[in-house]
Each structure stands twice: as structure tokens, then as C-alpha cells.
Short mmCIF file of C-alpha atoms and ligand atoms in Angstrom, two decimals:
data_model
loop_
_atom_site.label_atom_id
_atom_site.label_comp_id
_atom_site.label_asym_id
_atom_site.label_seq_id
_atom_site.Cartn_x
_atom_site.Cartn_y
_atom_site.Cartn_z
CA UNK A 1 156.07 32.42 161.12
CA UNK A 2 156.24 28.57 160.58
CA UNK A 3 158.32 28.50 157.73
CA UNK A 4 155.51 27.35 155.29
CA UNK A 5 156.18 29.81 152.93
CA UNK A 6 159.73 29.92 152.82
CA UNK A 7 159.24 25.30 152.14
CA UNK A 8 156.92 27.09 149.42
CA UNK A 9 159.81 28.79 147.86
CA UNK A 10 162.45 26.39 148.26
CA UNK A 11 160.13 23.86 145.92
CA UNK A 12 159.50 26.53 143.79
CA UNK A 13 163.12 26.97 143.03
CA UNK A 14 163.58 23.46 142.64
CA UNK A 15 161.32 23.80 139.66
CA UNK A 16 163.04 26.35 138.34
CA UNK A 17 166.18 24.64 138.66
CA UNK A 18 164.52 21.27 136.78
CA UNK A 19 163.90 23.90 134.07
CA UNK A 20 167.87 25.34 133.95
CA UNK A 21 166.78 28.79 135.21
CA UNK A 22 168.90 30.22 137.86
CA UNK A 23 167.33 31.96 140.69
CA UNK A 24 168.33 33.69 143.95
CA UNK A 25 166.16 33.43 147.35
CA UNK A 26 165.97 35.91 149.59
CA UNK A 27 163.91 36.74 153.16
CA UNK A 28 162.13 40.12 152.66
CA UNK A 29 162.35 40.19 156.89
CA UNK A 30 165.91 40.16 156.80
CA UNK A 31 167.64 41.32 153.81
CA UNK A 32 167.86 44.93 152.79
CA UNK A 33 165.26 46.25 150.65
CA UNK A 34 167.78 47.91 148.28
CA UNK A 35 169.69 45.01 147.73
CA UNK A 36 166.14 42.63 146.99
CA UNK A 37 165.45 45.47 144.53
CA UNK A 38 168.87 45.20 142.84
CA UNK A 39 168.71 41.92 141.95
CA UNK A 40 164.69 42.39 140.81
CA UNK A 41 165.98 44.95 138.94
CA UNK A 42 168.48 42.63 137.18
CA UNK A 43 165.93 39.49 136.94
CA UNK A 44 163.52 38.50 134.21
CA UNK A 45 161.39 37.50 136.83
CA UNK A 46 160.02 37.54 140.35
CA UNK A 47 158.19 35.34 142.30
CA UNK A 48 157.14 37.24 145.78
CA UNK A 49 155.97 34.89 148.52
CA UNK A 50 153.66 35.80 152.00
CA UNK A 51 152.01 34.37 154.16
CA UNK A 52 148.61 36.02 155.11
CA UNK A 53 148.39 37.76 157.97
CA UNK A 54 145.56 40.11 159.16
CA UNK A 55 144.43 39.26 155.64
CA UNK A 56 146.85 40.69 153.63
CA UNK A 57 150.69 40.56 153.19
CA UNK A 58 153.69 40.80 155.60
CA UNK A 59 155.07 44.14 156.02
CA UNK A 60 158.38 43.59 154.37
CA UNK A 61 156.40 42.30 151.39
CA UNK A 62 153.96 45.01 151.05
CA UNK A 63 156.95 47.41 151.07
CA UNK A 64 158.67 45.66 148.55
CA UNK A 65 155.79 45.68 146.13
CA UNK A 66 155.63 49.24 146.78
CA UNK A 67 158.92 49.91 145.63
CA UNK A 68 158.12 47.98 142.54
CA UNK A 69 155.22 49.95 141.46
CA UNK A 70 157.37 53.17 141.76
CA UNK A 71 159.92 51.42 139.48
CA UNK A 72 157.71 50.98 136.64
CA UNK A 73 159.42 47.99 135.39
CA UNK A 74 158.02 46.84 131.79
CA UNK A 75 158.53 43.06 130.01
CA UNK A 76 159.46 41.30 133.64
CA UNK A 77 157.55 38.20 134.48
CA UNK A 78 155.61 38.38 138.40
CA UNK A 79 154.32 35.61 140.25
CA UNK A 80 152.58 35.02 143.89
CA UNK A 81 152.53 32.70 146.19
CA UNK A 82 152.21 32.29 150.29
CA UNK A 83 150.97 29.88 153.15
CA UNK A 84 147.71 30.89 154.94
CA UNK A 85 145.22 29.54 157.54
CA UNK A 86 141.81 30.47 156.93
CA UNK A 87 141.04 33.56 154.79
CA UNK A 88 144.38 33.37 152.13
CA UNK A 89 144.32 36.61 150.52
CA UNK A 90 148.14 37.37 150.10
CA UNK A 91 149.04 35.13 146.79
CA UNK A 92 146.20 36.56 145.38
CA UNK A 93 146.98 40.51 146.94
CA UNK A 94 150.87 40.04 145.49
CA UNK A 95 149.69 38.52 141.93
CA UNK A 96 147.40 41.74 141.53
CA UNK A 97 149.59 44.18 142.90
CA UNK A 98 152.68 43.10 141.00
CA UNK A 99 150.03 42.94 137.59
CA UNK A 100 149.03 46.71 138.81
CA UNK A 101 152.86 47.41 138.48
CA UNK A 102 153.00 46.82 134.79
CA UNK A 103 154.61 42.98 135.18
CA UNK A 104 153.51 40.26 133.11
CA UNK A 105 151.94 37.90 135.69
CA UNK A 106 151.17 34.45 133.65
CA UNK A 107 149.95 32.07 136.51
CA UNK A 108 147.32 31.86 139.01
CA UNK A 109 149.10 32.49 142.44
CA UNK A 110 149.60 29.18 144.12
CA UNK A 111 148.52 28.82 148.09
CA UNK A 112 148.78 26.36 150.59
CA UNK A 113 146.93 26.00 154.04
CA UNK A 114 149.27 25.86 156.98
CA UNK A 115 152.70 23.60 155.93
CA UNK A 116 152.54 21.96 152.61
CA UNK A 117 152.05 18.11 152.32
CA UNK A 118 154.34 16.37 149.71
CA UNK A 119 151.76 16.84 146.96
CA UNK A 120 151.57 20.56 147.80
CA UNK A 121 155.17 20.66 147.40
CA UNK A 122 154.88 18.62 144.07
CA UNK A 123 152.42 21.53 142.96
CA UNK A 124 154.86 23.81 144.02
CA UNK A 125 157.38 23.01 141.79
CA UNK A 126 155.51 22.19 139.30
CA UNK A 127 154.48 25.56 139.45
CA UNK A 128 158.15 26.75 139.33
CA UNK A 129 158.44 24.80 136.37
CA UNK A 130 156.01 26.40 134.29
CA UNK A 131 157.06 29.66 135.66
CA UNK A 132 160.58 29.13 134.07
CA UNK A 133 159.07 27.56 130.96
CA UNK A 134 157.16 31.41 130.45
CA UNK A 135 161.04 32.86 131.60
CA UNK A 136 161.97 31.04 128.57
CA UNK A 137 160.06 31.71 125.97
C1 FMN B 201 149.11 36.89 163.94
C2 FMN B 201 148.67 35.98 162.75
C3 FMN B 201 147.69 36.37 162.12
C4 FMN B 201 147.02 35.53 160.74
N1 FMN B 201 146.34 36.29 160.32
C5 FMN B 201 145.68 35.62 159.22
C6 FMN B 201 144.55 35.86 158.23
O1 FMN B 201 143.94 37.24 158.66
N2 FMN B 201 144.08 34.68 157.48
C7 FMN B 201 144.32 33.81 157.03
O2 FMN B 201 144.44 33.40 156.15
N3 FMN B 201 145.59 33.30 157.91
C8 FMN B 201 146.08 33.96 158.81
N4 FMN B 201 147.09 33.75 159.62
C9 FMN B 201 147.65 32.27 159.53
C10 FMN B 201 149.24 32.07 159.19
O3 FMN B 201 149.25 32.79 157.51
C11 FMN B 201 149.48 30.60 158.80
O4 FMN B 201 149.67 30.00 159.93
C12 FMN B 201 150.59 30.50 157.63
O5 FMN B 201 150.75 28.79 157.48
C13 FMN B 201 151.84 30.83 157.93
O6 FMN B 201 152.99 30.76 157.01
P1 FMN B 201 154.31 30.86 157.45
O7 FMN B 201 155.10 29.86 158.16
O8 FMN B 201 154.63 30.90 155.76
O9 FMN B 201 154.53 31.91 158.08
C14 FMN B 201 147.77 34.18 160.76
C15 FMN B 201 148.50 33.73 161.73
C16 FMN B 201 149.25 34.52 162.79
C17 FMN B 201 149.97 33.93 163.82
#
């Protein structure tokens, strides 16, 4: 809604880049779900972000999580993140859903209240670096 989760995604991506891990960022609200899933299929890992709306994830994110579950990926890494205003369920909804879908979810999801501060963006970058390290293991 206010680009908070997008800003987090970009900071996480900078962490991946620091560790030399290649990535692609998609906005699930405007990208054909088949294109996103094709990339998820090819990737070693997927980080999914959504702000919290009405105590859960945005609809395009929910759709993506459903498809990921039905494809029964094995050996892929996953993580959740997102911005929130008060209750903040979304990152854990994503993380739990990826785990149930059979992905390895090594990191606690990262969440930020409203727009991330400089310090919170640094935490997102560190999160991306940690994820990248598990990808490289
Ligand atoms: C219609 C609407 C519903 C929302 N519902 C929730 C909610 O249930 N729980 C919560 O923690 N935040 C809720 N929020 C706050 C957003 O998660 C918060 O503004 C967030 O920073 C938006 O991130 P974004 O810029 O990435 O979309 C809601 C915001 C709107 C506009």
C-alpha cells in the first residue's frame, strides 16, 4: 500500500547481492502468477513478503502460497517478511505456509511496523545475507 514491504524486499535483495547470490524481484500483484511460479521452480530459494491486511496476507500472496503448496517442492529454501500496522500476522502466515508446503525455512520471519527506518532496513539487509549464506551451504 505504501511501498513499505517493497522497500524491505529491496533491502533484503541488497543482502543477497552482498553475498553474491543472484535474485529476481516480482510484484505478485501485477505479475502473471505462472511467471512467478516458473521462477520459483528454477530458484534455490524464495523470500515472500506481504503487508498484513485484515490479519493475513494480501490475496496475490495467498494465491502464490497455494500454488507453491500444490507443487510439493523439495529441498528449496523459503522465508517470509512484511510490514504491518498493529497485529502483524502476515510474515508468520507466509513462513508457516512455506514450511507446510515442504520448504526449508531456516530463519524467523522479519517484520517491520509501517515504513522501515534506516536501522530496520539494515536488519533486512542482514536477513538477506543470512538467507544467502544458507543458500550457499
Ligand atoms: C485496509 C487495511 C487493512 C489493514 N489491516 C491490518 C491488519 O489487520 N493488521 C496489521 O497489522 N496491519 C494492517 N494494516 C496496516 C498495513 O499492514 C501497514 O500500513 C503496512 O505498513 C502496509 O505495508 P505496505 O506499504 O507494504 O503495503 C492494514 C492497512 C489497511 C490500509
